[in-house]
PDB file of C-alpha atoms in Angstrom:
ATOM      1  CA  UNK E 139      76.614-122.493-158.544  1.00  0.00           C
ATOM      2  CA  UNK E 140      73.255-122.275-156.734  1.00  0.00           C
ATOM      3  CA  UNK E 141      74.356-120.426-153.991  1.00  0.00           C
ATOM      4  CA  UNK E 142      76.213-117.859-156.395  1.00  0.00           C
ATOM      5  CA  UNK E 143      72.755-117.263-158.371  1.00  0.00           C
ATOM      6  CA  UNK E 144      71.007-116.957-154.955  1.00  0.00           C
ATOM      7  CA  UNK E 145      73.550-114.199-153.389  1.00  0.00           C
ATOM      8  CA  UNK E 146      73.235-112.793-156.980  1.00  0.00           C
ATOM      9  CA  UNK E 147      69.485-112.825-156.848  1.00  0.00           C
ATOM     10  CA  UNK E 148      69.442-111.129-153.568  1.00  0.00           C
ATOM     11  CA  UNK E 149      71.635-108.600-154.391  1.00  0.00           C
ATOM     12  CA  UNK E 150      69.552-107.689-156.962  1.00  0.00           C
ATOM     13  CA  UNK E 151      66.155-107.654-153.948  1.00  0.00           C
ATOM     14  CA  UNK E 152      68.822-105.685-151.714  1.00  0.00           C
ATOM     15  CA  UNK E 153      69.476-102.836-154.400  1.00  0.00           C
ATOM     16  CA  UNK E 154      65.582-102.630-155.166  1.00  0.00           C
ATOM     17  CA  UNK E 155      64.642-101.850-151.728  1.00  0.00           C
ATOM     18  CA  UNK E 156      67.206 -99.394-151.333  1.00  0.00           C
ATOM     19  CA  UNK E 157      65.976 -97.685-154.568  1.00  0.00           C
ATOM     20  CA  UNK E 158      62.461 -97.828-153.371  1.00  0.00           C
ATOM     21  CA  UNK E 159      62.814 -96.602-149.739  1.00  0.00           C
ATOM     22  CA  UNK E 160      65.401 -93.843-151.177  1.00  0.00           C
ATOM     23  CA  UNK E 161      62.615 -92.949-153.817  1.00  0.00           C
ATOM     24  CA  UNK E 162      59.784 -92.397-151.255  1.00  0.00           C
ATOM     25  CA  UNK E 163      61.884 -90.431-148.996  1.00  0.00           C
ATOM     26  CA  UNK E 164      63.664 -88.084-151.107  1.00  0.00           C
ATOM     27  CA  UNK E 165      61.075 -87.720-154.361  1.00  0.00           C
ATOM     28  CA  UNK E 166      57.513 -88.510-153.454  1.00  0.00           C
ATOM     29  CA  UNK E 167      57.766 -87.260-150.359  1.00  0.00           C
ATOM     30  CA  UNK E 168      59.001 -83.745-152.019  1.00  0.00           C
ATOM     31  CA  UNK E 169      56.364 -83.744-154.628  1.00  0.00           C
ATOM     32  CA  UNK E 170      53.373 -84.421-152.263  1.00  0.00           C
ATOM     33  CA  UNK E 171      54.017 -81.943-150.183  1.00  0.00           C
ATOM     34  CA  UNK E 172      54.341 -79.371-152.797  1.00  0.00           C
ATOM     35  CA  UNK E 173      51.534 -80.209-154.489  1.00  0.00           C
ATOM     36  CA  UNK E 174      49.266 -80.172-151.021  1.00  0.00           C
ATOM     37  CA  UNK E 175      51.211 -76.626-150.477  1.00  0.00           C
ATOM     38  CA  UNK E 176      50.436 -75.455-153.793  1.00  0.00           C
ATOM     39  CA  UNK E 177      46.976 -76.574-154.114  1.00  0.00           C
ATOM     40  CA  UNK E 178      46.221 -74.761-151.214  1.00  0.00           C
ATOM     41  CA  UNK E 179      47.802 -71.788-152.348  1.00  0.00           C
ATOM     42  CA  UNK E 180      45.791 -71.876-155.467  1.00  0.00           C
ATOM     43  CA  UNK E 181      42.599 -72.711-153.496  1.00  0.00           C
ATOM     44  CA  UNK E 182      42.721 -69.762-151.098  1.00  0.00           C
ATOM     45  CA  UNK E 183      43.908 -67.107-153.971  1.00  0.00           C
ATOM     46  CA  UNK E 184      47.447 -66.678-153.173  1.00  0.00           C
ATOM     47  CA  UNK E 185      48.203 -67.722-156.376  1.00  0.00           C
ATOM     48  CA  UNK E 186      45.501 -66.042-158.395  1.00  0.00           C
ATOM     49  CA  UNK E 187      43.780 -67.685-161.626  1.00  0.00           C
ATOM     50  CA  UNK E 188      45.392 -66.600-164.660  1.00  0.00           C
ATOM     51  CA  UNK E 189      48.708 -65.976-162.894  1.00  0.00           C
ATOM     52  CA  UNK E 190      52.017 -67.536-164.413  1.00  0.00           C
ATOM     53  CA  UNK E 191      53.843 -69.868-162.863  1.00  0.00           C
ATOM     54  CA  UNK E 192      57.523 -69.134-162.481  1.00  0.00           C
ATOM     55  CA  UNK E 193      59.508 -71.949-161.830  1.00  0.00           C
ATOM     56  CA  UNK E 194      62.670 -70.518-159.793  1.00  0.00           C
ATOM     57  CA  UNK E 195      60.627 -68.432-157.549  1.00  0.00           C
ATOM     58  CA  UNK E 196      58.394 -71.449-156.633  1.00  0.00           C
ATOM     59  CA  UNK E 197      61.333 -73.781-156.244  1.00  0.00           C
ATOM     60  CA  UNK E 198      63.156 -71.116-153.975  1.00  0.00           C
ATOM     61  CA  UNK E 199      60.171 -70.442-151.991  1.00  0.00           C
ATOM     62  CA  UNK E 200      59.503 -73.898-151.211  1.00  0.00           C
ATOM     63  CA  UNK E 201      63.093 -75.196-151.231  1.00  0.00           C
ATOM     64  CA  UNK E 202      62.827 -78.166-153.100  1.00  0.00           C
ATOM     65  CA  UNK E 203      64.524 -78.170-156.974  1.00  0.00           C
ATOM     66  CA  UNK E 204      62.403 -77.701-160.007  1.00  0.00           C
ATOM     67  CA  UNK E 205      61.999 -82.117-160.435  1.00  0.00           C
ATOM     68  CA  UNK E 206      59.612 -82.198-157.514  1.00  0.00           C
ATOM     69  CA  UNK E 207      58.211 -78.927-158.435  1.00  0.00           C
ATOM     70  CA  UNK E 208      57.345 -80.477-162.211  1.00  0.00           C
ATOM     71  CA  UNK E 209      55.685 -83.224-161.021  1.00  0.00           C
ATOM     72  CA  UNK E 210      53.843 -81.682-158.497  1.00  0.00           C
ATOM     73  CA  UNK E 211      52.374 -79.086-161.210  1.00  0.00           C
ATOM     74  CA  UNK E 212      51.564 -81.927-163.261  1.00  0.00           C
ATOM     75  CA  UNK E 213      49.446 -83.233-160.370  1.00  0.00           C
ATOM     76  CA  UNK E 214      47.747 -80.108-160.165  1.00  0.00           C
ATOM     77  CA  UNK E 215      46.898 -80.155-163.931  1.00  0.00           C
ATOM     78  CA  UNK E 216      45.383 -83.476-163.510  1.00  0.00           C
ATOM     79  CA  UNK E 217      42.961 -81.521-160.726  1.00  0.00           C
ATOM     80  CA  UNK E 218      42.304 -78.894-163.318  1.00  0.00           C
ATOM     81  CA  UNK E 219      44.181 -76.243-161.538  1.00  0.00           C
ATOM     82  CA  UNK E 220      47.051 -75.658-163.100  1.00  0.00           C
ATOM     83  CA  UNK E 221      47.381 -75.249-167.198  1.00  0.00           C
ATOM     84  CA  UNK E 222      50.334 -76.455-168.681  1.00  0.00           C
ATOM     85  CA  UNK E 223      51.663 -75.035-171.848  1.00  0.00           C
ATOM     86  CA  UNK E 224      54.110 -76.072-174.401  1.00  0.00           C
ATOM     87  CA  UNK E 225      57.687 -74.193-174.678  1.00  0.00           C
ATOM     88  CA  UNK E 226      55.487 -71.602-172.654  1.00  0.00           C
ATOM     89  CA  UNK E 227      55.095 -71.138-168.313  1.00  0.00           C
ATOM     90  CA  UNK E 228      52.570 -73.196-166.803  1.00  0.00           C
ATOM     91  CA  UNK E 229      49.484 -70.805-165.586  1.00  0.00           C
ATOM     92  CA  UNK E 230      46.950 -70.917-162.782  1.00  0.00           C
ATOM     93  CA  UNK E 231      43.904 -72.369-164.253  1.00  0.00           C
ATOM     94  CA  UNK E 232      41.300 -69.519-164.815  1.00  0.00           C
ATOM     95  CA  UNK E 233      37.926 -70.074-163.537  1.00  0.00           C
ATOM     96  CA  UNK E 234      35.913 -69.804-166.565  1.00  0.00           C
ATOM     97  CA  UNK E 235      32.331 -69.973-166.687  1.00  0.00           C
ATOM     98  CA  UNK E 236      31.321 -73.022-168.683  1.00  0.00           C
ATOM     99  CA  UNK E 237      33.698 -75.092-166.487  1.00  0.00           C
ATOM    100  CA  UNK E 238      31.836 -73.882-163.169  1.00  0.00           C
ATOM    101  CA  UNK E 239      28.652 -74.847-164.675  1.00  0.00           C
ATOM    102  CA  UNK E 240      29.967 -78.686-165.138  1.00  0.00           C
ATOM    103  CA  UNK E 241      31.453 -78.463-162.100  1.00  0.00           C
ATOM    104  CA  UNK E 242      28.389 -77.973-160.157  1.00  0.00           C
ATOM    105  CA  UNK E 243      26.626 -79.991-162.149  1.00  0.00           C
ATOM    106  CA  UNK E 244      28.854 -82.679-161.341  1.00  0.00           C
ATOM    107  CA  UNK E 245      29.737 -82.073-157.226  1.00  0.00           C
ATOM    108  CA  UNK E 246      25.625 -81.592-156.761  1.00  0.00           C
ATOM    109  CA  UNK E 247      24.913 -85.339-158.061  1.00  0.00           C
ATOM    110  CA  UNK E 248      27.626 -86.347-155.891  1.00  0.00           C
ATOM    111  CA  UNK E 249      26.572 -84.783-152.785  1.00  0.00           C
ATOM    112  CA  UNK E 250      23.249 -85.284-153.397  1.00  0.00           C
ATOM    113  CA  UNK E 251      23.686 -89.134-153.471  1.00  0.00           C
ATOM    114  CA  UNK E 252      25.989 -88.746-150.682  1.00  0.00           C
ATOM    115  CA  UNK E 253      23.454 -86.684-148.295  1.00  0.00           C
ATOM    116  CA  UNK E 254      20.410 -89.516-149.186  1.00  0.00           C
ATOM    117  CA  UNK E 255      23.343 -92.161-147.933  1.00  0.00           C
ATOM    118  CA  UNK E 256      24.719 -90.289-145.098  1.00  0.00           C
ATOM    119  CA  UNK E 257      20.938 -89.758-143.928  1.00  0.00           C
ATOM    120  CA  UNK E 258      20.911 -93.317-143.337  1.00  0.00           C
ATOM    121  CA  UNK E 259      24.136 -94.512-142.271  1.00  0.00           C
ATOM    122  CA  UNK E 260      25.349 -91.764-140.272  1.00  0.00           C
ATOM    123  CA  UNK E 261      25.429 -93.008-136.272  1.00  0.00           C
ATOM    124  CA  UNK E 262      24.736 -90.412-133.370  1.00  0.00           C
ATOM    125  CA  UNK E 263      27.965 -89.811-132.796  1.00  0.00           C
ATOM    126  CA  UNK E 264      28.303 -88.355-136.310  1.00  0.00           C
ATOM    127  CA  UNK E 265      25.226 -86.448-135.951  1.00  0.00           C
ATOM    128  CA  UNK E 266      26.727 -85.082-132.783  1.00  0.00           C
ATOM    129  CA  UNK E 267      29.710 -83.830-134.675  1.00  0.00           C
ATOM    130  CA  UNK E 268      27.969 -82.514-137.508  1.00  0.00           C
ATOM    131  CA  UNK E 269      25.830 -80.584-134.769  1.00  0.00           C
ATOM    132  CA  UNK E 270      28.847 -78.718-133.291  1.00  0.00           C
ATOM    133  CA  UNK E 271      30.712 -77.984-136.370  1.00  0.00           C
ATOM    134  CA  UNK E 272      26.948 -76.223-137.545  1.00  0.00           C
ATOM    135  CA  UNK E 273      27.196 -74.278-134.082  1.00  0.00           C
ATOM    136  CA  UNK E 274      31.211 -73.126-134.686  1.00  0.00           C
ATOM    137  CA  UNK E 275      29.818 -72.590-138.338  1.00  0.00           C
ATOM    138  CA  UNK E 276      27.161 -70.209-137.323  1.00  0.00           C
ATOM    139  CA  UNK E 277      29.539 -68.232-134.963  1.00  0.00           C
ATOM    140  CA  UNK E 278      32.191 -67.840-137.299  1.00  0.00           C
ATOM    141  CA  UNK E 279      29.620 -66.544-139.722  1.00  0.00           C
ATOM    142  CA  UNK E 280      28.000 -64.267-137.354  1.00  0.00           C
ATOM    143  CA  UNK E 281      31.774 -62.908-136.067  1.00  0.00           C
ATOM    144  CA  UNK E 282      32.340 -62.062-139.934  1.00  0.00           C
ATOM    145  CA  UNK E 283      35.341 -64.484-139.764  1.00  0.00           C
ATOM    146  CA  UNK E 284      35.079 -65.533-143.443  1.00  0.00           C
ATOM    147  CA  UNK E 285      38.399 -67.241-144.100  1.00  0.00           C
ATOM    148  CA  UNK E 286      37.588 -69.454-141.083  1.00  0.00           C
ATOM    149  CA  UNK E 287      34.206 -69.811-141.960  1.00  0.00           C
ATOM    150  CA  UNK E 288      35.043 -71.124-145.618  1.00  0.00           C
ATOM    151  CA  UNK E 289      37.736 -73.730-144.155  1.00  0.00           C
ATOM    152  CA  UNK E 290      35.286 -74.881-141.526  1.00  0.00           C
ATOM    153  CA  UNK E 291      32.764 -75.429-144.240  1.00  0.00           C
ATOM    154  CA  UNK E 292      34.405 -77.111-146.525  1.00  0.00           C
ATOM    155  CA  UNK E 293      35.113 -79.732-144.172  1.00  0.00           C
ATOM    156  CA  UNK E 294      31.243 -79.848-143.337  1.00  0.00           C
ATOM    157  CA  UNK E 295      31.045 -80.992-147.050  1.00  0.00           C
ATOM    158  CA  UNK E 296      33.681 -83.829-146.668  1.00  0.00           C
ATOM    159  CA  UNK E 297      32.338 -85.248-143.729  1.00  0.00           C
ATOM    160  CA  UNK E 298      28.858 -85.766-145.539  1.00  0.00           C
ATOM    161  CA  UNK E 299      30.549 -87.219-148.254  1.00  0.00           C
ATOM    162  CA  UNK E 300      32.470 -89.468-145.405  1.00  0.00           C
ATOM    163  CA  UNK E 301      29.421 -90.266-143.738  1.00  0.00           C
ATOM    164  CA  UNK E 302      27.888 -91.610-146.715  1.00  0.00           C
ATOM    165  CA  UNK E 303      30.454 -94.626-146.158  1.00  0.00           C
ATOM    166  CA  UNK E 304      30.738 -94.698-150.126  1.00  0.00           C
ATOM    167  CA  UNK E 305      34.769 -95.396-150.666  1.00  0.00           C
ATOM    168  CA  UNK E 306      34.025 -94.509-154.436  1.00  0.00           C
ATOM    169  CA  UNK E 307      31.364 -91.198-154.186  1.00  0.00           C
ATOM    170  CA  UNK E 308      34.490 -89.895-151.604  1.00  0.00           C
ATOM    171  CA  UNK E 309      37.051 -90.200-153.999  1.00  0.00           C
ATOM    172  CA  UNK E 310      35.837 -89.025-156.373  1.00  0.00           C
ATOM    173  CA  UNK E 311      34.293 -85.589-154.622  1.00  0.00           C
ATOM    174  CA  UNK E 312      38.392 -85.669-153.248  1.00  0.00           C
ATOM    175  CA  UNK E 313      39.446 -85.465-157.191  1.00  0.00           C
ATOM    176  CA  UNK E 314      37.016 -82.856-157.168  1.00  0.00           C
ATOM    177  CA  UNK E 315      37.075 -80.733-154.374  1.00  0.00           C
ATOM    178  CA  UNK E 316      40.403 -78.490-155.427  1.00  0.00           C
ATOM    179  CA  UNK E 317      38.251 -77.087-158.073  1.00  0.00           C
ATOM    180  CA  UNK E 318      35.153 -76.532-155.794  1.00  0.00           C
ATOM    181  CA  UNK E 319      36.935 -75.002-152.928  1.00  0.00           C
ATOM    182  CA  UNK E 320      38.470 -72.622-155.281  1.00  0.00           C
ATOM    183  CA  UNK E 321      34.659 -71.590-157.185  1.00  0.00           C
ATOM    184  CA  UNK E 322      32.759 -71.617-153.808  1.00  0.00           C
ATOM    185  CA  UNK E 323      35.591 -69.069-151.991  1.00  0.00           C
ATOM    186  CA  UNK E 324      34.209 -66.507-155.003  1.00  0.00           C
ATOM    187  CA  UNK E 325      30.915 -67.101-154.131  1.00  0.00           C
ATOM    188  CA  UNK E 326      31.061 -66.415-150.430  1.00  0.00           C
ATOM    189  CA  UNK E 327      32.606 -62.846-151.612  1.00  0.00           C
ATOM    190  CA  UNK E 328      29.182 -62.018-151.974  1.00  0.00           C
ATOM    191  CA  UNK E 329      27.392 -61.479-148.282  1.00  0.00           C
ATOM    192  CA  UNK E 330      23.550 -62.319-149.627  1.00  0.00           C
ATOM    193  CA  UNK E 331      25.149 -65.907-150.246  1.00  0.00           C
ATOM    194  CA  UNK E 332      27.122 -65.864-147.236  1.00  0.00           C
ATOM    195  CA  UNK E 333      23.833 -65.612-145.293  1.00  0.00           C
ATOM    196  CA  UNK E 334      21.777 -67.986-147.450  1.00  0.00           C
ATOM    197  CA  UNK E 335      24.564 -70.568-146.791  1.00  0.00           C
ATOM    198  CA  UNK E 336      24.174 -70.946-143.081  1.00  0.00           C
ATOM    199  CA  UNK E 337      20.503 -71.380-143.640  1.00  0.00           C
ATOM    200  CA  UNK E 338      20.586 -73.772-146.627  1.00  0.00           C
ATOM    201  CA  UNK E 339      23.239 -75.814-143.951  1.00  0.00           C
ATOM    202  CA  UNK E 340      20.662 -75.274-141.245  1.00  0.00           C
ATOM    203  CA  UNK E 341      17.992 -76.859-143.082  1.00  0.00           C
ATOM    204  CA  UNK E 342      20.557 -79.801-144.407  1.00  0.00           C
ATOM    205  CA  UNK E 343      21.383 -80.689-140.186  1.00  0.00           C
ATOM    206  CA  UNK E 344      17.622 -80.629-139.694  1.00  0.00           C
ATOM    207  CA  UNK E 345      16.853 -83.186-142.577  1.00  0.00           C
ATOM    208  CA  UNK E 346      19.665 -85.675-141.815  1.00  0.00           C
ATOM    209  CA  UNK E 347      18.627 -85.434-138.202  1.00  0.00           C
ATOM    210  CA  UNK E 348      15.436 -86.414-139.048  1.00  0.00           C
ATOM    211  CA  UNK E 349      17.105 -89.433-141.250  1.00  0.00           C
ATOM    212  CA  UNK E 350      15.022 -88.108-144.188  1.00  0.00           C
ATOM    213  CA  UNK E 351      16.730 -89.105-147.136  1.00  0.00           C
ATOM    214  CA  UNK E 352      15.407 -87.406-149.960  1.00  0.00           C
ATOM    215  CA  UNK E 353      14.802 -84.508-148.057  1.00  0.00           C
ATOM    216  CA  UNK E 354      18.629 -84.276-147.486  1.00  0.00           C
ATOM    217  CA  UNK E 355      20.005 -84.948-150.740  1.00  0.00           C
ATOM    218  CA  UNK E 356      17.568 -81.928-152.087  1.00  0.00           C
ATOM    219  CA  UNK E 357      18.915 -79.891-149.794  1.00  0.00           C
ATOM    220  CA  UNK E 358      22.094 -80.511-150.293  1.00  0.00           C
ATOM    221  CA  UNK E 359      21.953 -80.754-154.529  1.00  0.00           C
ATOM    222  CA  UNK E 360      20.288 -76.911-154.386  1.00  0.00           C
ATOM    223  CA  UNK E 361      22.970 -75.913-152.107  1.00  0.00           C
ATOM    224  CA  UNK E 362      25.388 -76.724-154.249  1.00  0.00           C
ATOM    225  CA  UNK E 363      23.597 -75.359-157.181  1.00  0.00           C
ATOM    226  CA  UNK E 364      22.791 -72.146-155.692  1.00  0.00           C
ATOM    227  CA  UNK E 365      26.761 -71.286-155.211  1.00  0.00           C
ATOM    228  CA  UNK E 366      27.359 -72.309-158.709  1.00  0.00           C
ATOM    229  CA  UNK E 367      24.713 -69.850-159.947  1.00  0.00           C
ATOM    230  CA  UNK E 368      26.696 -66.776-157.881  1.00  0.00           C
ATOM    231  CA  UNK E 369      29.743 -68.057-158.946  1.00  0.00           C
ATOM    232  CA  UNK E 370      28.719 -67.564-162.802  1.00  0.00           C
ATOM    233  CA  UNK E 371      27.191 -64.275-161.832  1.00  0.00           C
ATOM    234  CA  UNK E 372      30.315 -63.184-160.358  1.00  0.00           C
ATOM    235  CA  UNK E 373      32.251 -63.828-163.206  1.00  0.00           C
ATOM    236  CA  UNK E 374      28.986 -62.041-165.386  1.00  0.00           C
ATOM    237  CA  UNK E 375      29.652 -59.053-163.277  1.00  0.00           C
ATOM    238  CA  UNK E 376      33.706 -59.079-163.612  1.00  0.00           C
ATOM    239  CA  UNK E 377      33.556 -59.823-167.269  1.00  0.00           C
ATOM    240  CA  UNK E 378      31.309 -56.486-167.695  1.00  0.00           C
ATOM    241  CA  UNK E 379      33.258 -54.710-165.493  1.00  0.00           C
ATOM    242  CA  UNK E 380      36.883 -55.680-165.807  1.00  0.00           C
ATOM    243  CA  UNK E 381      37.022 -57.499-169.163  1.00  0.00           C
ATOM    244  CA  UNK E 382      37.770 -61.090-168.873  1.00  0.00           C
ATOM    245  CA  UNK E 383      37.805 -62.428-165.427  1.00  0.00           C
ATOM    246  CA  UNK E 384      38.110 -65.440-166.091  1.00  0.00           C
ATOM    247  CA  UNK E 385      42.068 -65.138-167.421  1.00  0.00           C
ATOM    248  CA  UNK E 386      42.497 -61.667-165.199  1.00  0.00           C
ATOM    249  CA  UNK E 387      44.379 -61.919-161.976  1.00  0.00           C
ATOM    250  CA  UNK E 388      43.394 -58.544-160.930  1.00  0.00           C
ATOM    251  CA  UNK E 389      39.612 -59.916-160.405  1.00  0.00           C
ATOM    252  CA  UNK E 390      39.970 -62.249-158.337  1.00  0.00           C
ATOM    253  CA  UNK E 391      42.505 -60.118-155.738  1.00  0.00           C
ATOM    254  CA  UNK E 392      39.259 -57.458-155.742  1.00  0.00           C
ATOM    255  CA  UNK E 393      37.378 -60.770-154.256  1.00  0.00           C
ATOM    256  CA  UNK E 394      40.000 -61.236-152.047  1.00  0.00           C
ATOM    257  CA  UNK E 395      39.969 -57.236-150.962  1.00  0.00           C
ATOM    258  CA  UNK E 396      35.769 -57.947-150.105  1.00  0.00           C
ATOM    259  CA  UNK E 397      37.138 -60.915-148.550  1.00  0.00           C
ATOM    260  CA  UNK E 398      39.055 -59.656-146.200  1.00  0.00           C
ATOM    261  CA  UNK E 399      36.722 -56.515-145.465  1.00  0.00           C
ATOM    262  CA  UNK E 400      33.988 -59.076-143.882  1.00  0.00           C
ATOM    263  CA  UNK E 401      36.725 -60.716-141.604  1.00  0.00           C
TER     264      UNK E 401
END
């Protein structure tokens, strides 16, 4: 009798791994990877704010069925990227201007605290680092190489955050960051910020080189500030222009045209 329960019992364990192992192959794995695709999609402009989302084209171009696709979108509306509507399509989040001012708000506390940390606990070795990717920073910059330029910065950020050896400040700038990435490409459109940027970064090395705290996380918290305030004038100058930016597709591809005229 025991031994039936037991082979029983382990049955049961046997068809539980199985399910578990066949779930992270075939439906995690999917919707992970379409949700990093997509978010980078999103992030870069190839799927422009305001645009709908249309299922079958999605699930054909990244050859997974709509399941995976649903889930990943719903991971993306979590980030605030996506907009999901009932018994409607799902659209691209729009970058609307009272959002971007929270935003900022809330990535220059964060950065801030993480610069005054990093300042402190960041070893040579990191400084080194931080040193070179300033020097690739400044050529790409000075080579008019924007999309490279905006990836290469972006890590820049992350690896302050990292250095700041705070598990909870990087997470949550990681929950963050999507929506950041996205706001701070439209700022770089404009070529006065572009230029301000690889000063305001300049002056960031310099202070965590000279382990000065406070100095750093000022630095860093107008930084961040400073691309919020272009980013809201941006959208100003689109909503004047165009008529509401912040839900029109077609301003954000001009952005992408001025883009692409720097590289």
């Amino acid at each position: 009798m025991a031994e039936r329960k037991k082979a029983r019992t382990d049955g049961k364990r046997g068809r539980s791994t199985v399910a578990k192992r066949r779930l992270r192959l075939q439906r995690t794995g999917l919707h992970e990877d379409a949700t990093a695709r997509l978010r980078s999609l999103i992030v870069r402009g190839d799927l422009a704010p305001g645009e709908p989302v249309i299922e079958a084209d999605l699930s054909d171009a990244l050859g997974i069925s709509r399941t995976p696709l649903r889930e990943a979108l719903k991971l993306l509306a979590s980030e605030g990227l996506v907009e999901l509507r009932l018994n409607r399509s799902a659209i691209i989040a729009p970058i609307r201007q009272d959002e971007v001012e929270e935003l900022f708000e809330a990535v220059s506390g964060i950065e801030r605290v993480a610069a005054e940390l990093a300042a402190l606990r960041m070893t040579e070795r990191d400084l080194e680092k931080l040193d070179q990717l300033q020097e690739r920073m400044e050529r790409l910059h000075d080579t008019g190489k924007l999309r490279d330029y905006f990836e290469l910065n972006q890590q820049i950020h992350s690896f302050i955050v990292a250095c700041s050896r705070n598990r909870a400040l990087k997470a949550t700038h990681d929950w963050l960051l999507g929506r950041v990435e996205r706001a701070r490409l439209f700022a770089l459109s404009s070529q006065e910020r572009w230029d301000e940027s690889v000063q305001e970064h300049r002056a960031l090395l310099a202070a965590l080189k000279q382990r000065d705290a406070d100095l750093a996380g000022r630095v860093l918290a107008q930084h961040v500030v400073r691309t919020g305030v272009v980013v809201r004038e941006i959208l100003d100058s689109r909503r004047d222009g165009v008529g509401q930016p912040g839900d029109d597709a077609a301003a954000h591809d001009d952005l992408v045209t001025q883009q692409e005229d720097h590289v």
